[in-house]
PDB file of C-alpha atoms and ligand atoms in Angstrom:
ATOM      1  CA  MET A   1      54.832 119.259  28.369  1.00  0.00           C
ATOM      2  CA  GLN A   2      53.406 118.647  24.908  1.00  0.00           C
ATOM      3  CA  LYS A   3      49.988 118.124  23.363  1.00  0.00           C
ATOM      4  CA  TYR A   4      49.420 114.854  21.535  1.00  0.00           C
ATOM      5  CA  ARG A   5      46.491 113.351  19.653  1.00  0.00           C
ATOM      6  CA  GLY A   6      45.744 109.735  18.937  1.00  0.00           C
ATOM      7  CA  SER A   7      43.066 107.401  17.647  1.00  0.00           C
ATOM      8  CA  CYS A   8      42.270 103.759  16.995  1.00  0.00           C
ATOM      9  CA  HIS A   9      42.446 102.527  13.394  1.00  0.00           C
ATOM     10  CA  CYS A  10      38.829 103.231  12.416  1.00  0.00           C
ATOM     11  CA  GLY A  11      38.631 106.542  14.298  1.00  0.00           C
ATOM     12  CA  SER A  12      35.785 105.544  16.627  1.00  0.00           C
ATOM     13  CA  ILE A  13      38.058 106.292  19.569  1.00  0.00           C
ATOM     14  CA  ALA A  14      40.055 109.520  19.574  1.00  0.00           C
ATOM     15  CA  TYR A  15      41.866 111.288  22.354  1.00  0.00           C
ATOM     16  CA  ASP A  16      44.226 114.102  23.178  1.00  0.00           C
ATOM     17  CA  PHE A  17      46.528 114.371  26.135  1.00  0.00           C
ATOM     18  CA  THR A  18      49.323 116.407  27.659  1.00  0.00           C
ATOM     19  CA  ALA A  19      52.578 114.643  28.496  1.00  0.00           C
ATOM     20  CA  PRO A  20      56.361 114.907  28.460  1.00  0.00           C
ATOM     21  CA  GLU A  21      58.043 114.489  25.067  1.00  0.00           C
ATOM     22  CA  ILE A  22      57.768 110.928  23.735  1.00  0.00           C
ATOM     23  CA  ASP A  23      61.414 109.966  23.192  1.00  0.00           C
ATOM     24  CA  LYS A  24      61.254 106.281  24.107  1.00  0.00           C
ATOM     25  CA  GLY A  25      58.816 103.418  24.316  1.00  0.00           C
ATOM     26  CA  LEU A  26      58.059 100.566  26.653  1.00  0.00           C
ATOM     27  CA  ARG A  27      57.239  96.947  26.020  1.00  0.00           C
ATOM     28  CA  CYS A  28      56.273  94.415  28.632  1.00  0.00           C
ATOM     29  CA  ASN A  29      56.498  90.642  28.820  1.00  0.00           C
ATOM     30  CA  CYS A  30      53.378  90.014  30.930  1.00  0.00           C
ATOM     31  CA  SER A  31      50.714  87.636  29.619  1.00  0.00           C
ATOM     32  CA  ILE A  32      48.617  90.314  27.897  1.00  0.00           C
ATOM     33  CA  CYS A  33      51.324  92.733  26.699  1.00  0.00           C
ATOM     34  CA  VAL A  34      53.356  89.984  25.079  1.00  0.00           C
ATOM     35  CA  ARG A  35      50.264  89.021  23.084  1.00  0.00           C
ATOM     36  CA  LYS A  36      49.412  92.613  22.065  1.00  0.00           C
ATOM     37  CA  GLY A  37      53.002  93.384  21.134  1.00  0.00           C
ATOM     38  CA  ALA A  38      52.344  97.130  21.338  1.00  0.00           C
ATOM     39  CA  ILE A  39      54.953  99.771  22.078  1.00  0.00           C
ATOM     40  CA  MET A  40      53.555 101.828  24.941  1.00  0.00           C
ATOM     41  CA  THR A  41      54.379 105.168  26.509  1.00  0.00           C
ATOM     42  CA  ALA A  42      57.069 104.900  29.179  1.00  0.00           C
ATOM     43  CA  PHE A  43      55.113 107.427  31.254  1.00  0.00           C
ATOM     44  CA  THR A  44      51.549 107.301  32.516  1.00  0.00           C
ATOM     45  CA  VAL A  45      49.010 110.074  31.946  1.00  0.00           C
ATOM     46  CA  ALA A  46      46.777 111.282  34.774  1.00  0.00           C
ATOM     47  CA  PRO A  47      43.024 111.157  34.096  1.00  0.00           C
ATOM     48  CA  GLU A  48      42.819 114.982  34.192  1.00  0.00           C
ATOM     49  CA  ASP A  49      45.456 115.224  31.430  1.00  0.00           C
ATOM     50  CA  ILE A  50      43.612 113.082  28.868  1.00  0.00           C
ATOM     51  CA  ASN A  51      40.395 113.733  27.000  1.00  0.00           C
ATOM     52  CA  ILE A  52      38.817 110.660  25.400  1.00  0.00           C
ATOM     53  CA  GLN A  53      36.044 110.729  22.790  1.00  0.00           C
ATOM     54  CA  ALA A  54      34.491 107.397  21.873  1.00  0.00           C
ATOM     55  CA  SER A  55      31.627 107.119  19.429  1.00  0.00           C
ATOM     56  CA  GLY A  56      28.739 104.986  20.653  1.00  0.00           C
ATOM     57  CA  ASP A  57      29.779 101.855  22.495  1.00  0.00           C
ATOM     58  CA  SER A  58      33.081 101.465  20.603  1.00  0.00           C
ATOM     59  CA  LEU A  59      35.252 101.628  23.727  1.00  0.00           C
ATOM     60  CA  SER A  60      35.462  98.170  25.272  1.00  0.00           C
ATOM     61  CA  THR A  61      37.379  97.010  28.296  1.00  0.00           C
ATOM     62  CA  TYR A  62      39.049  93.710  29.056  1.00  0.00           C
ATOM     63  CA  GLN A  63      40.055  92.695  32.568  1.00  0.00           C
ATOM     64  CA  PHE A  64      41.559  89.547  34.033  1.00  0.00           C
ATOM     65  CA  GLY A  65      43.256  88.239  37.163  1.00  0.00           C
ATOM     66  CA  LEU A  66      42.981  90.790  39.981  1.00  0.00           C
ATOM     67  CA  LYS A  67      40.980  93.057  37.627  1.00  0.00           C
ATOM     68  CA  THR A  68      42.891  96.150  38.701  1.00  0.00           C
ATOM     69  CA  ALA A  69      44.151  97.138  35.261  1.00  0.00           C
ATOM     70  CA  LYS A  70      41.623  98.068  32.548  1.00  0.00           C
ATOM     71  CA  HIS A  71      42.694  97.135  29.041  1.00  0.00           C
ATOM     72  CA  HIS A  72      40.727  99.311  26.640  1.00  0.00           C
ATOM     73  CA  PHE A  73      40.270  98.651  22.945  1.00  0.00           C
ATOM     74  CA  CYS A  74      38.014  99.574  20.052  1.00  0.00           C
ATOM     75  CA  ASN A  75      35.393  96.910  19.413  1.00  0.00           C
ATOM     76  CA  LYS A  76      34.990  98.052  15.776  1.00  0.00           C
ATOM     77  CA  CYS A  77      38.603  97.766  14.581  1.00  0.00           C
ATOM     78  CA  GLY A  78      40.051  95.762  17.457  1.00  0.00           C
ATOM     79  CA  ILE A  79      42.914  98.119  18.213  1.00  0.00           C
ATOM     80  CA  TYR A  80      44.308  98.492  21.725  1.00  0.00           C
ATOM     81  CA  THR A  81      44.427 102.233  22.341  1.00  0.00           C
ATOM     82  CA  PHE A  82      45.373 102.589  26.011  1.00  0.00           C
ATOM     83  CA  HIS A  83      44.952 100.944  29.386  1.00  0.00           C
ATOM     84  CA  GLU A  84      44.590 101.998  32.990  1.00  0.00           C
ATOM     85  CA  THR A  85      47.595 100.541  34.736  1.00  0.00           C
ATOM     86  CA  MET A  86      47.845  98.044  37.553  1.00  0.00           C
ATOM     87  CA  ARG A  87      50.580  99.998  39.323  1.00  0.00           C
ATOM     88  CA  LYS A  88      48.750 103.336  39.111  1.00  0.00           C
ATOM     89  CA  PRO A  89      45.011 102.626  38.850  1.00  0.00           C
ATOM     90  CA  GLY A  90      43.090 105.278  36.902  1.00  0.00           C
ATOM     91  CA  HIS A  91      46.239 106.466  35.118  1.00  0.00           C
ATOM     92  CA  TYR A  92      46.727 105.700  31.451  1.00  0.00           C
ATOM     93  CA  ARG A  93      49.522 104.130  29.479  1.00  0.00           C
ATOM     94  CA  LEU A  94      49.011 104.535  25.748  1.00  0.00           C
ATOM     95  CA  ASN A  95      49.742 102.612  22.560  1.00  0.00           C
ATOM     96  CA  ILE A  96      52.335 104.805  20.818  1.00  0.00           C
ATOM     97  CA  GLY A  97      51.354 103.325  17.453  1.00  0.00           C
ATOM     98  CA  CYS A  98      48.032 105.199  17.806  1.00  0.00           C
ATOM     99  CA  ILE A  99      49.627 108.610  18.448  1.00  0.00           C
ATOM    100  CA  GLU A 100      49.865 111.104  15.573  1.00  0.00           C
ATOM    101  CA  GLY A 101      53.329 112.155  14.436  1.00  0.00           C
ATOM    102  CA  ILE A 102      55.280 109.531  16.386  1.00  0.00           C
ATOM    103  CA  LYS A 103      57.128 106.692  14.633  1.00  0.00           C
ATOM    104  CA  SER A 104      56.820 104.045  17.317  1.00  0.00           C
ATOM    105  CA  LEU A 105      59.175 101.575  15.624  1.00  0.00           C
ATOM    106  CA  GLU A 106      62.004 104.131  15.514  1.00  0.00           C
ATOM    107  CA  LEU A 107      62.032 104.814  19.265  1.00  0.00           C
ATOM    108  CA  PRO A 108      64.439 103.200  21.706  1.00  0.00           C
ATOM    109  CA  VAL A 109      62.419 100.678  23.689  1.00  0.00           C
ATOM    110  CA  GLU A 110      62.714  99.543  27.269  1.00  0.00           C
ATOM    111  CA  ILE A 111      61.447  96.110  28.305  1.00  0.00           C
ATOM    112  CA  PHE A 112      59.506  95.932  31.549  1.00  0.00           C
ATOM    113  CA  ASP A 113      59.491  92.562  33.298  1.00  0.00           C
ATOM    114  CA  GLY A 114      55.768  92.511  34.067  1.00  0.00           C
ATOM    115  CA  ALA A 115      55.751  88.697  33.904  1.00  0.00           C
ATOM    116  CA  SER A 116      57.668  88.526  37.195  1.00  0.00           C
ATOM    117  CA  ILE A 117      55.171  90.604  39.167  1.00  0.00           C
TER     118      ILE A 117
HETATM  119 ZN1   ZN B 201      38.367 101.620  15.990  1.00  0.00          ZN
END
């Protein structure tokens, strides 16, 4: 397990978490992921393994459909930082582009067929 740190673009939302090594990414073709276009962690992080600091009311949440998943973003800079997944409610999948020291565009990427669920 490794320690990682990440933040949105303006720094209003910062977080650290413990996870396996990030050696690949995940993209998804569902209606929201295909619009965000982010490369996400292939694993999910349990709530006890992530520590989130958000200044003021910067952390906003978007929900749609069944409203199981929580899509979090910074309402100052607009960046999607992480979401709580539909398949594992309360567990986080993170935007790798926000994580320090990881070159998200250089990782092998898996495509998840979320559109067919
Ligand atoms: Zn921000």
